[in-house]
C-alpha cells in the first residue's frame, strides 16, 4: 500500500526531507506531498543580503532547486498553498489555496513540519507602512529590492536598519554599498549581540569606519510616514532618523502557530521540541526541523532556537531518512556562526559570557591578538580571539573571533574541539595546519588556548 | 645553588625552551647556556622559499628574535660553537669554537638536544659543486640567494629542483617567479608525495600549468659541472637537464650523530625517542625536541619523523617547562600539513593510503568536489577532498584537500576530529561555521564525511 507523507514548507528542511525520502522510497511506496505558502523552493535565505548588495546577480542564483526539478522526481509540490489547520488525531491537514480555490482536507500517514520562522515585527505605529521590509524570504527580498530600485533615482536617500544581528549588519553593508546613508538602530549595547559586547565593539568601529551610523541602546517607537503612506523616518525614544526605506533585522521566532494550535509540544523559545531523530516529542509519525524547532546546545545542555540554513539542511536529511525508514540523528549544536562585516570576518561558537552565566557555568576569559599568517608573510592581518574556559575543569566553553581574511573559518577548530569537549590544555596540543601563508607557528586559536589554560591554573591557585 | 642547563641548537626548539625556562627560573636559580653552530637564532626555516621567491623582503624578516634579544634575558647564547662530543655519564659536552679558539668541556645539570635535521645529500658525482644548494638553514638560504643574484644577469637561466616535497615544490615556484626555466625531478610517481598519488596529480597539473617541467620516476645520478667547477646540468638514468643552479629538496634526516655516539636511544627513523614530557627515554635530565626527535602518530600508533616548525616550537615550550620544574606534555601528532603551490592550497592530515596499509588498517576512501563558498557567492572555487575511513568502525583515518583560496586551513576541521578519534558519522553532525561568503550549506569536509559514512556502511553489507 502506498503511504503518504505530507510536508509543510518547501525550503531547506522540507525539500531536503522530500529528496532524501524519495531516494529511499519509490513513488509506489511513498507519496510525497509538499505544501508551500510562497512562490519559491529550496532557496538560500542567508544569501538575500548579498543579492540586495549586488554581490549576487539575481534571485535565481539563490535557488538551489526549482519546483520543476523537484516535480521531476515524483514530489507533488504545491506552491501558494497554506496549511491552516492540523488535526493530529485525525491524521489530516486543512489546506487553503492562496490564489483562490478553497480549502481541502488532506490525510497523511507521516507528517513533516518545516514551517520555518517569522520575522519579529514589533507592534508600533507605521510598522506595516510601505517601505518597511523584512528579509526572511525570497518574496521579502524581492519586495525590498523593488523598493530600492524605485529609490535609486533619488540623489539623497536614507535607510534605517532596525536590529544588529547578522542579517541587520549584512543588510546595512549592502545598503551603504548601494549609496544609502545608513543608520543602524539596536537595543543592545553593541552591534552583533551574538558576540560579547567587548568583541561587538570591534564591529561597531568597523561599521562606523565604513560610514554607517550605529545607534545602540535605542528603543524604536514608531515608523513615521509621509502623505503617500510611505516610510519617511524612524523614531526612537530619544531621536528621529530619516528613512526612505526601513529594514527589520530584529530576529525571528519559530513559525509554530499551527503546531501550537494542534497541541504539539513547544520549548522555552516557542520552537517545536523533537527527539534526536527529529520526531516531535510524543509523536511517532510527525517530524519537525529547521527554523521551527529548538535544538540541544551541547555546551550548556539547554534548548536553543538557532535559525540557520546549515542546520535546516541537516535536519531535512535526517527527517528524510526517518520518513524513508532509515536511521539518523541530529545530536545537537555548539552554536557556531560566521559572518562578514565590511572586510571584517566575525565568528563565534559555544557560549557567550551571558550564556555561560545563565547555564550556571563559571569561567575565565582571555582575549589575544595574533595574525592570520606568519607575521613576515604578505597579507598577514591582525585578529582578535576571545576564549571562555570553565573554572576548575578548563573545558573550553566558547570562542569568538574578529579579524580580516582567514579569521572567520578558524572558528571551526574551536567548534570541533567543543564538540569533543576538549579542555584548553588539550587544545594547546592540537596539530593544526602550519605554513607561513596560512598561520603563524602558533595558530591564533592555540595562542588563546594557551592563555586560557594559564588563566584556569591561576584561578585554581587564587580561590 | 645555581643549576646549569646546556641547550644544543638555537632555533625554534632550543630558544623556545630557553625562553620558557627563563620565564620560570631566575638567573640565580638557573644558568642557561645555548650552543649554536650557525650565525642565527629563532628563525623560520619554513619561510626560506618565500624569501627566495621575493614574497618576503629580507632575511631579517624571518628572524623572530635576535641573539641580542635573547642575551638581554640572561640567556648565555654562543653562536658559531659546535658541540662535538657528549659525555652522558660525566654530564658534560665538548664544545668547539668554529671561528678559532679551541675546544672546552662544559658541565651540565640538565641538557636539551635541539640539533634539528640535516638535508639529505645523495652521494653522487658533483653533489658538492658550486651552485648546488640545500634550503634547510638561513645560511643555506643566503648562499642560494647569492648564487641566484649572480645568475640574474643571464638572459636564459635554468634551474633543477631535486625532490618534490613541500620545500621542493615551494622552491620551484619561487624560481619560476624569478624567471628561471625550472625542472623538478622526483623519484615518486607524482609531486607532493605527502599526498596520495591521485591527489598529487592535481599538483602536477598546477605546476605544469605554471610552466614548471615535472619529471617523475626520475633517479638522479650526477650533477655535471663546467670548467669553472659550477653546476651545469643534472643527469638522471634517462636524460640530462640544464641547471645553472640545483636545489636539493629531497628531505631531511634527524641530526642525531652526536646523540647516537653518546648511546642515546634512536627510533626507526633515526630520531631521538622521548617520553611524553620530551625527556629522552631513560634519561631524567636530558630533553630533546624539534626536528631531531620522533613523535607519536596518534592515528597509526607508531613513531614518525615530522620536521615542522610548529611542532618544534611546542616541543621547546614543553621542554622549557620541564627544565623549569613545571609539567607539560606533547601527546603526539596527527600529521597535519598545509602548503601553497601556485594558487593551489594543499593540505593533509592523518594517514595516506600507504600509511594506513603499513599500520595494518583497512579502510574505504572517497573523493568529492565542492566549493569554498556558496556556489552563488563571488569567488566560490572548486576544491577536492579525499577522506579515508576505517572499515567496520568508520573512524576517520586521514583527509587530503587540494583547492584554491579557503581550502587549505579547512584541514584543521579534520585535524581536530582525528585527535578526538571521530567517526565519519560523528563528523557529519559537526556544527561548522556557515555563511555564503565562507562555505556552502554543507561544508566540503562534511560532504566528504557523509560520503565516507555511506561507503563504510556499504562495505559492511558487501563483505
PDB file of N, CA and C in Angstrom, chain B residues 152-225:
ATOM      1  N   UNK B 152      71.195  36.298 -12.106  1.00  0.00           N
ATOM      2  CA  UNK B 152      70.079  37.125 -12.582  1.00  0.00           C
ATOM      3  C   UNK B 152      70.417  37.867 -13.876  1.00  0.00           C
ATOM      4  N   UNK B 153      71.719  38.149 -14.073  1.00  0.00           N
ATOM      5  CA  UNK B 153      72.134  38.879 -15.273  1.00  0.00           C
ATOM      6  C   UNK B 153      71.951  38.029 -16.537  1.00  0.00           C
ATOM      7  N   UNK B 154      72.054  36.723 -16.394  1.00  0.00           N
ATOM      8  CA  UNK B 154      71.938  35.806 -17.544  1.00  0.00           C
ATOM      9  C   UNK B 154      70.540  35.885 -18.166  1.00  0.00           C
ATOM     10  N   UNK B 155      70.475  35.952 -19.466  1.00  0.00           N
ATOM     11  CA  UNK B 155      69.162  36.050 -20.123  1.00  0.00           C
ATOM     12  C   UNK B 155      68.397  34.733 -19.999  1.00  0.00           C
ATOM     13  N   UNK B 156      69.049  33.638 -20.336  1.00  0.00           N
ATOM     14  CA  UNK B 156      68.432  32.320 -20.242  1.00  0.00           C
ATOM     15  C   UNK B 156      69.032  31.601 -19.055  1.00  0.00           C
ATOM     16  N   UNK B 157      68.204  31.303 -18.053  1.00  0.00           N
ATOM     17  CA  UNK B 157      68.782  30.605 -16.912  1.00  0.00           C
ATOM     18  C   UNK B 157      67.870  29.459 -16.490  1.00  0.00           C
ATOM     19  N   UNK B 158      68.525  28.370 -16.147  1.00  0.00           N
ATOM     20  CA  UNK B 158      67.778  27.148 -15.846  1.00  0.00           C
ATOM     21  C   UNK B 158      68.037  26.697 -14.413  1.00  0.00           C
ATOM     22  N   UNK B 159      67.047  26.067 -13.851  1.00  0.00           N
ATOM     23  CA  UNK B 159      67.196  25.513 -12.506  1.00  0.00           C
ATOM     24  C   UNK B 159      66.623  24.110 -12.476  1.00  0.00           C
ATOM     25  N   UNK B 160      67.258  23.261 -11.689  1.00  0.00           N
ATOM     26  CA  UNK B 160      66.690  21.945 -11.423  1.00  0.00           C
ATOM     27  C   UNK B 160      66.442  21.839  -9.928  1.00  0.00           C
ATOM     28  N   UNK B 161      65.231  21.439  -9.584  1.00  0.00           N
ATOM     29  CA  UNK B 161      64.921  21.153  -8.191  1.00  0.00           C
ATOM     30  C   UNK B 161      64.817  19.640  -8.055  1.00  0.00           C
ATOM     31  N   UNK B 162      65.590  19.093  -7.144  1.00  0.00           N
ATOM     32  CA  UNK B 162      65.558  17.651  -6.926  1.00  0.00           C
ATOM     33  C   UNK B 162      64.703  17.382  -5.697  1.00  0.00           C
ATOM     34  N   UNK B 163      63.629  16.627  -5.897  1.00  0.00           N
ATOM     35  CA  UNK B 163      62.712  16.350  -4.789  1.00  0.00           C
ATOM     36  C   UNK B 163      61.455  17.178  -4.945  1.00  0.00           C
ATOM     37  N   UNK B 164      60.342  16.607  -4.573  1.00  0.00           N
ATOM     38  CA  UNK B 164      59.059  17.264  -4.800  1.00  0.00           C
ATOM     39  C   UNK B 164      58.189  17.212  -3.555  1.00  0.00           C
ATOM     40  N   UNK B 165      58.846  17.386  -2.402  1.00  0.00           N
ATOM     41  CA  UNK B 165      58.080  17.579  -1.166  1.00  0.00           C
ATOM     42  C   UNK B 165      57.677  19.039  -1.072  1.00  0.00           C
ATOM     43  N   UNK B 166      57.206  19.453   0.109  1.00  0.00           N
ATOM     44  CA  UNK B 166      56.775  20.840   0.278  1.00  0.00           C
ATOM     45  C   UNK B 166      57.849  21.836  -0.160  1.00  0.00           C
ATOM     46  N   UNK B 167      59.063  21.635   0.382  1.00  0.00           N
ATOM     47  CA  UNK B 167      60.126  22.595   0.132  1.00  0.00           C
ATOM     48  C   UNK B 167      60.459  22.621  -1.356  1.00  0.00           C
ATOM     49  N   UNK B 168      60.578  21.449  -1.964  1.00  0.00           N
ATOM     50  CA  UNK B 168      60.909  21.380  -3.378  1.00  0.00           C
ATOM     51  C   UNK B 168      59.886  22.121  -4.215  1.00  0.00           C
ATOM     52  N   UNK B 169      58.635  21.866  -3.936  1.00  0.00           N
ATOM     53  CA  UNK B 169      57.557  22.480  -4.703  1.00  0.00           C
ATOM     54  C   UNK B 169      57.542  24.003  -4.498  1.00  0.00           C
ATOM     55  N   UNK B 170      57.731  24.427  -3.254  1.00  0.00           N
ATOM     56  CA  UNK B 170      57.742  25.862  -2.970  1.00  0.00           C
ATOM     57  C   UNK B 170      58.921  26.560  -3.642  1.00  0.00           C
ATOM     58  N   UNK B 171      60.076  25.889  -3.625  1.00  0.00           N
ATOM     59  CA  UNK B 171      61.263  26.479  -4.253  1.00  0.00           C
ATOM     60  C   UNK B 171      61.091  26.530  -5.771  1.00  0.00           C
ATOM     61  N   UNK B 172      60.500  25.505  -6.356  1.00  0.00           N
ATOM     62  CA  UNK B 172      60.270  25.505  -7.808  1.00  0.00           C
ATOM     63  C   UNK B 172      59.426  26.717  -8.192  1.00  0.00           C
ATOM     64  N   UNK B 173      58.410  26.990  -7.391  1.00  0.00           N
ATOM     65  CA  UNK B 173      57.561  28.146  -7.664  1.00  0.00           C
ATOM     66  C   UNK B 173      58.354  29.448  -7.507  1.00  0.00           C
ATOM     67  N   UNK B 174      59.171  29.501  -6.450  1.00  0.00           N
ATOM     68  CA  UNK B 174      59.983  30.709  -6.221  1.00  0.00           C
ATOM     69  C   UNK B 174      60.898  30.961  -7.416  1.00  0.00           C
ATOM     70  N   UNK B 175      61.478  29.883  -7.960  1.00  0.00           N
ATOM     71  CA  UNK B 175      62.447  30.040  -9.043  1.00  0.00           C
ATOM     72  C   UNK B 175      61.764  30.439 -10.350  1.00  0.00           C
ATOM     73  N   UNK B 176      60.569  29.906 -10.589  1.00  0.00           N
ATOM     74  CA  UNK B 176      59.891  30.301 -11.823  1.00  0.00           C
ATOM     75  C   UNK B 176      59.480  31.762 -11.719  1.00  0.00           C
ATOM     76  N   UNK B 177      59.140  32.188 -10.505  1.00  0.00           N
ATOM     77  CA  UNK B 177      58.823  33.604 -10.305  1.00  0.00           C
ATOM     78  C   UNK B 177      60.039  34.498 -10.526  1.00  0.00           C
ATOM     79  N   UNK B 178      61.226  33.942 -10.330  1.00  0.00           N
ATOM     80  CA  UNK B 178      62.440  34.721 -10.576  1.00  0.00           C
ATOM     81  C   UNK B 178      62.916  34.592 -12.013  1.00  0.00           C
ATOM     82  N   UNK B 179      62.146  33.956 -12.861  1.00  0.00           N
ATOM     83  CA  UNK B 179      62.471  33.942 -14.282  1.00  0.00           C
ATOM     84  C   UNK B 179      63.296  32.766 -14.752  1.00  0.00           C
ATOM     85  N   UNK B 180      63.386  31.725 -13.952  1.00  0.00           N
ATOM     86  CA  UNK B 180      64.148  30.541 -14.364  1.00  0.00           C
ATOM     87  C   UNK B 180      63.278  29.584 -15.161  1.00  0.00           C
ATOM     88  N   UNK B 181      63.926  28.833 -16.046  1.00  0.00           N
ATOM     89  CA  UNK B 181      63.280  27.640 -16.591  1.00  0.00           C
ATOM     90  C   UNK B 181      63.502  26.548 -15.571  1.00  0.00           C
ATOM     91  N   UNK B 182      62.438  26.001 -15.039  1.00  0.00           N
ATOM     92  CA  UNK B 182      62.566  25.110 -13.882  1.00  0.00           C
ATOM     93  C   UNK B 182      62.146  23.687 -14.239  1.00  0.00           C
ATOM     94  N   UNK B 183      63.001  22.761 -13.894  1.00  0.00           N
ATOM     95  CA  UNK B 183      62.660  21.341 -13.986  1.00  0.00           C
ATOM     96  C   UNK B 183      62.667  20.762 -12.586  1.00  0.00           C
ATOM     97  N   UNK B 184      61.632  20.015 -12.273  1.00  0.00           N
ATOM     98  CA  UNK B 184      61.589  19.359 -10.971  1.00  0.00           C
ATOM     99  C   UNK B 184      61.704  17.865 -11.191  1.00  0.00           C
ATOM    100  N   UNK B 185      62.661  17.253 -10.519  1.00  0.00           N
ATOM    101  CA  UNK B 185      62.895  15.821 -10.665  1.00  0.00           C
ATOM    102  C   UNK B 185      62.497  15.117  -9.372  1.00  0.00           C
ATOM    103  N   UNK B 186      61.705  14.076  -9.502  1.00  0.00           N
ATOM    104  CA  UNK B 186      61.340  13.326  -8.294  1.00  0.00           C
ATOM    105  C   UNK B 186      61.289  11.837  -8.572  1.00  0.00           C
ATOM    106  N   UNK B 187      61.691  11.076  -7.581  1.00  0.00           N
ATOM    107  CA  UNK B 187      61.626   9.617  -7.690  1.00  0.00           C
ATOM    108  C   UNK B 187      60.197   9.107  -7.627  1.00  0.00           C
ATOM    109  N   UNK B 188      59.305   9.924  -7.043  1.00  0.00           N
ATOM    110  CA  UNK B 188      57.927   9.468  -6.841  1.00  0.00           C
ATOM    111  C   UNK B 188      57.152   9.460  -8.150  1.00  0.00           C
ATOM    112  N   UNK B 189      55.957   8.904  -8.082  1.00  0.00           N
ATOM    113  CA  UNK B 189      55.115   8.847  -9.275  1.00  0.00           C
ATOM    114  C   UNK B 189      54.365  10.162  -9.460  1.00  0.00           C
ATOM    115  N   UNK B 190      54.328  10.988  -8.436  1.00  0.00           N
ATOM    116  CA  UNK B 190      53.687  12.304  -8.522  1.00  0.00           C
ATOM    117  C   UNK B 190      54.448  13.262  -7.619  1.00  0.00           C
ATOM    118  N   UNK B 191      54.376  14.559  -7.916  1.00  0.00           N
ATOM    119  CA  UNK B 191      54.940  15.502  -6.954  1.00  0.00           C
ATOM    120  C   UNK B 191      54.095  15.493  -5.681  1.00  0.00           C
ATOM    121  N   UNK B 192      54.660  16.050  -4.610  1.00  0.00           N
ATOM    122  CA  UNK B 192      53.980  16.148  -3.326  1.00  0.00           C
ATOM    123  C   UNK B 192      53.631  14.756  -2.832  1.00  0.00           C
ATOM    124  N   UNK B 193      54.658  14.000  -2.528  1.00  0.00           N
ATOM    125  CA  UNK B 193      54.436  12.620  -2.109  1.00  0.00           C
ATOM    126  C   UNK B 193      53.880  12.572  -0.694  1.00  0.00           C
ATOM    127  N   UNK B 194      53.637  13.732  -0.110  1.00  0.00           N
ATOM    128  CA  UNK B 194      52.927  13.780   1.172  1.00  0.00           C
ATOM    129  C   UNK B 194      51.419  13.630   0.956  1.00  0.00           C
ATOM    130  N   UNK B 195      51.027  13.527  -0.313  1.00  0.00           N
ATOM    131  CA  UNK B 195      49.635  13.219  -0.652  1.00  0.00           C
ATOM    132  C   UNK B 195      49.597  11.866  -1.351  1.00  0.00           C
ATOM    133  N   UNK B 196      48.411  11.272  -1.432  1.00  0.00           N
ATOM    134  CA  UNK B 196      48.244  10.094  -2.269  1.00  0.00           C
ATOM    135  C   UNK B 196      48.467  10.504  -3.731  1.00  0.00           C
ATOM    136  N   UNK B 197      48.919   9.559  -4.560  1.00  0.00           N
ATOM    137  CA  UNK B 197      49.213   9.910  -5.964  1.00  0.00           C
ATOM    138  C   UNK B 197      48.030  10.542  -6.704  1.00  0.00           C
ATOM    139  N   UNK B 198      46.809  10.099  -6.423  1.00  0.00           N
ATOM    140  CA  UNK B 198      45.678  10.680  -7.156  1.00  0.00           C
ATOM    141  C   UNK B 198      45.497  12.155  -6.829  1.00  0.00           C
ATOM    142  N   UNK B 199      45.842  12.550  -5.602  1.00  0.00           N
ATOM    143  CA  UNK B 199      45.762  13.960  -5.235  1.00  0.00           C
ATOM    144  C   UNK B 199      47.014  14.706  -5.740  1.00  0.00           C
ATOM    145  N   UNK B 200      48.161  14.019  -5.731  1.00  0.00           N
ATOM    146  CA  UNK B 200      49.399  14.619  -6.244  1.00  0.00           C
ATOM    147  C   UNK B 200      49.270  14.991  -7.711  1.00  0.00           C
ATOM    148  N   UNK B 201      48.475  14.223  -8.427  1.00  0.00           N
ATOM    149  CA  UNK B 201      48.232  14.504  -9.846  1.00  0.00           C
ATOM    150  C   UNK B 201      47.686  15.927 -10.040  1.00  0.00           C
ATOM    151  N   UNK B 202      46.865  16.381  -9.104  1.00  0.00           N
ATOM    152  CA  UNK B 202      46.319  17.742  -9.195  1.00  0.00           C
ATOM    153  C   UNK B 202      47.440  18.780  -9.058  1.00  0.00           C
ATOM    154  N   UNK B 203      48.424  18.447  -8.242  1.00  0.00           N
ATOM    155  CA  UNK B 203      49.550  19.366  -8.042  1.00  0.00           C
ATOM    156  C   UNK B 203      50.394  19.419  -9.312  1.00  0.00           C
ATOM    157  N   UNK B 204      50.607  18.245  -9.895  1.00  0.00           N
ATOM    158  CA  UNK B 204      51.405  18.196 -11.122  1.00  0.00           C
ATOM    159  C   UNK B 204      50.770  19.096 -12.184  1.00  0.00           C
ATOM    160  N   UNK B 205      49.472  18.983 -12.337  1.00  0.00           N
ATOM    161  CA  UNK B 205      48.806  19.795 -13.357  1.00  0.00           C
ATOM    162  C   UNK B 205      48.984  21.283 -13.075  1.00  0.00           C
ATOM    163  N   UNK B 206      48.855  21.654 -11.826  1.00  0.00           N
ATOM    164  CA  UNK B 206      49.003  23.076 -11.482  1.00  0.00           C
ATOM    165  C   UNK B 206      50.415  23.549 -11.767  1.00  0.00           C
ATOM    166  N   UNK B 207      51.394  22.715 -11.454  1.00  0.00           N
ATOM    167  CA  UNK B 207      52.782  23.114 -11.668  1.00  0.00           C
ATOM    168  C   UNK B 207      53.083  23.210 -13.158  1.00  0.00           C
ATOM    169  N   UNK B 208      52.586  22.230 -13.899  1.00  0.00           N
ATOM    170  CA  UNK B 208      52.812  22.268 -15.348  1.00  0.00           C
ATOM    171  C   UNK B 208      52.112  23.481 -15.959  1.00  0.00           C
ATOM    172  N   UNK B 209      50.937  23.809 -15.426  1.00  0.00           N
ATOM    173  CA  UNK B 209      50.211  24.987 -15.901  1.00  0.00           C
ATOM    174  C   UNK B 209      51.000  26.261 -15.689  1.00  0.00           C
ATOM    175  N   UNK B 210      51.876  26.231 -14.716  1.00  0.00           N
ATOM    176  CA  UNK B 210      52.713  27.396 -14.401  1.00  0.00           C
ATOM    177  C   UNK B 210      53.985  27.416 -15.232  1.00  0.00           C
ATOM    178  N   UNK B 211      54.227  26.334 -15.986  1.00  0.00           N
ATOM    179  CA  UNK B 211      55.413  26.276 -16.826  1.00  0.00           C
ATOM    180  C   UNK B 211      56.562  25.510 -16.202  1.00  0.00           C
ATOM    181  N   UNK B 212      56.306  24.857 -15.066  1.00  0.00           N
ATOM    182  CA  UNK B 212      57.353  24.037 -14.451  1.00  0.00           C
ATOM    183  C   UNK B 212      57.314  22.659 -15.088  1.00  0.00           C
ATOM    184  N   UNK B 213      58.511  22.182 -15.486  1.00  0.00           N
ATOM    185  CA  UNK B 213      58.575  20.836 -16.053  1.00  0.00           C
ATOM    186  C   UNK B 213      58.705  19.840 -14.910  1.00  0.00           C
ATOM    187  N   UNK B 214      57.796  18.906 -14.837  1.00  0.00           N
ATOM    188  CA  UNK B 214      57.798  17.939 -13.736  1.00  0.00           C
ATOM    189  C   UNK B 214      58.171  16.571 -14.295  1.00  0.00           C
ATOM    190  N   UNK B 215      59.276  16.034 -13.815  1.00  0.00           N
ATOM    191  CA  UNK B 215      59.722  14.713 -14.274  1.00  0.00           C
ATOM    192  C   UNK B 215      59.619  13.749 -13.090  1.00  0.00           C
ATOM    193  N   UNK B 216      58.716  12.780 -13.199  1.00  0.00           N
ATOM    194  CA  UNK B 216      58.519  11.827 -12.102  1.00  0.00           C
ATOM    195  C   UNK B 216      59.277  10.535 -12.394  1.00  0.00           C
ATOM    196  N   UNK B 217      59.324   9.658 -11.421  1.00  0.00           N
ATOM    197  CA  UNK B 217      60.051   8.383 -11.527  1.00  0.00           C
ATOM    198  C   UNK B 217      61.484   8.616 -12.019  1.00  0.00           C
ATOM    199  N   UNK B 218      62.070   9.701 -11.576  1.00  0.00           N
ATOM    200  CA  UNK B 218      63.405  10.073 -12.062  1.00  0.00           C
ATOM    201  C   UNK B 218      64.449   9.761 -11.000  1.00  0.00           C
ATOM    202  N   UNK B 219      65.468   9.023 -11.401  1.00  0.00           N
ATOM    203  CA  UNK B 219      66.569   8.696 -10.490  1.00  0.00           C
ATOM    204  C   UNK B 219      67.752   9.586 -10.853  1.00  0.00           C
ATOM    205  N   UNK B 220      68.086  10.527  -9.994  1.00  0.00           N
ATOM    206  CA  UNK B 220      69.196  11.447 -10.278  1.00  0.00           C
ATOM    207  C   UNK B 220      70.512  10.711 -10.065  1.00  0.00           C
ATOM    208  N   UNK B 221      71.411  10.836 -11.055  1.00  0.00           N
ATOM    209  CA  UNK B 221      72.670  10.079 -10.957  1.00  0.00           C
ATOM    210  C   UNK B 221      73.897  10.968 -10.787  1.00  0.00           C
ATOM    211  N   UNK B 222      73.830  12.199 -11.262  1.00  0.00           N
ATOM    212  CA  UNK B 222      75.019  13.058 -11.140  1.00  0.00           C
ATOM    213  C   UNK B 222      74.669  14.515 -11.402  1.00  0.00           C
ATOM    214  N   UNK B 223      75.485  15.397 -10.816  1.00  0.00           N
ATOM    215  CA  UNK B 223      75.461  16.800 -11.216  1.00  0.00           C
ATOM    216  C   UNK B 223      76.697  17.021 -12.074  1.00  0.00           C
ATOM    217  N   UNK B 224      76.506  17.441 -13.306  1.00  0.00           N
ATOM    218  CA  UNK B 224      77.653  17.705 -14.177  1.00  0.00           C
ATOM    219  C   UNK B 224      78.075  19.156 -14.024  1.00  0.00           C
ATOM    220  N   UNK B 225      79.378  19.373 -14.044  1.00  0.00           N
ATOM    221  CA  UNK B 225      79.889  20.719 -13.825  1.00  0.00           C
ATOM    222  C   UNK B 225      80.623  21.206 -15.063  1.00  0.00           C
TER     223      UNK B 225
END
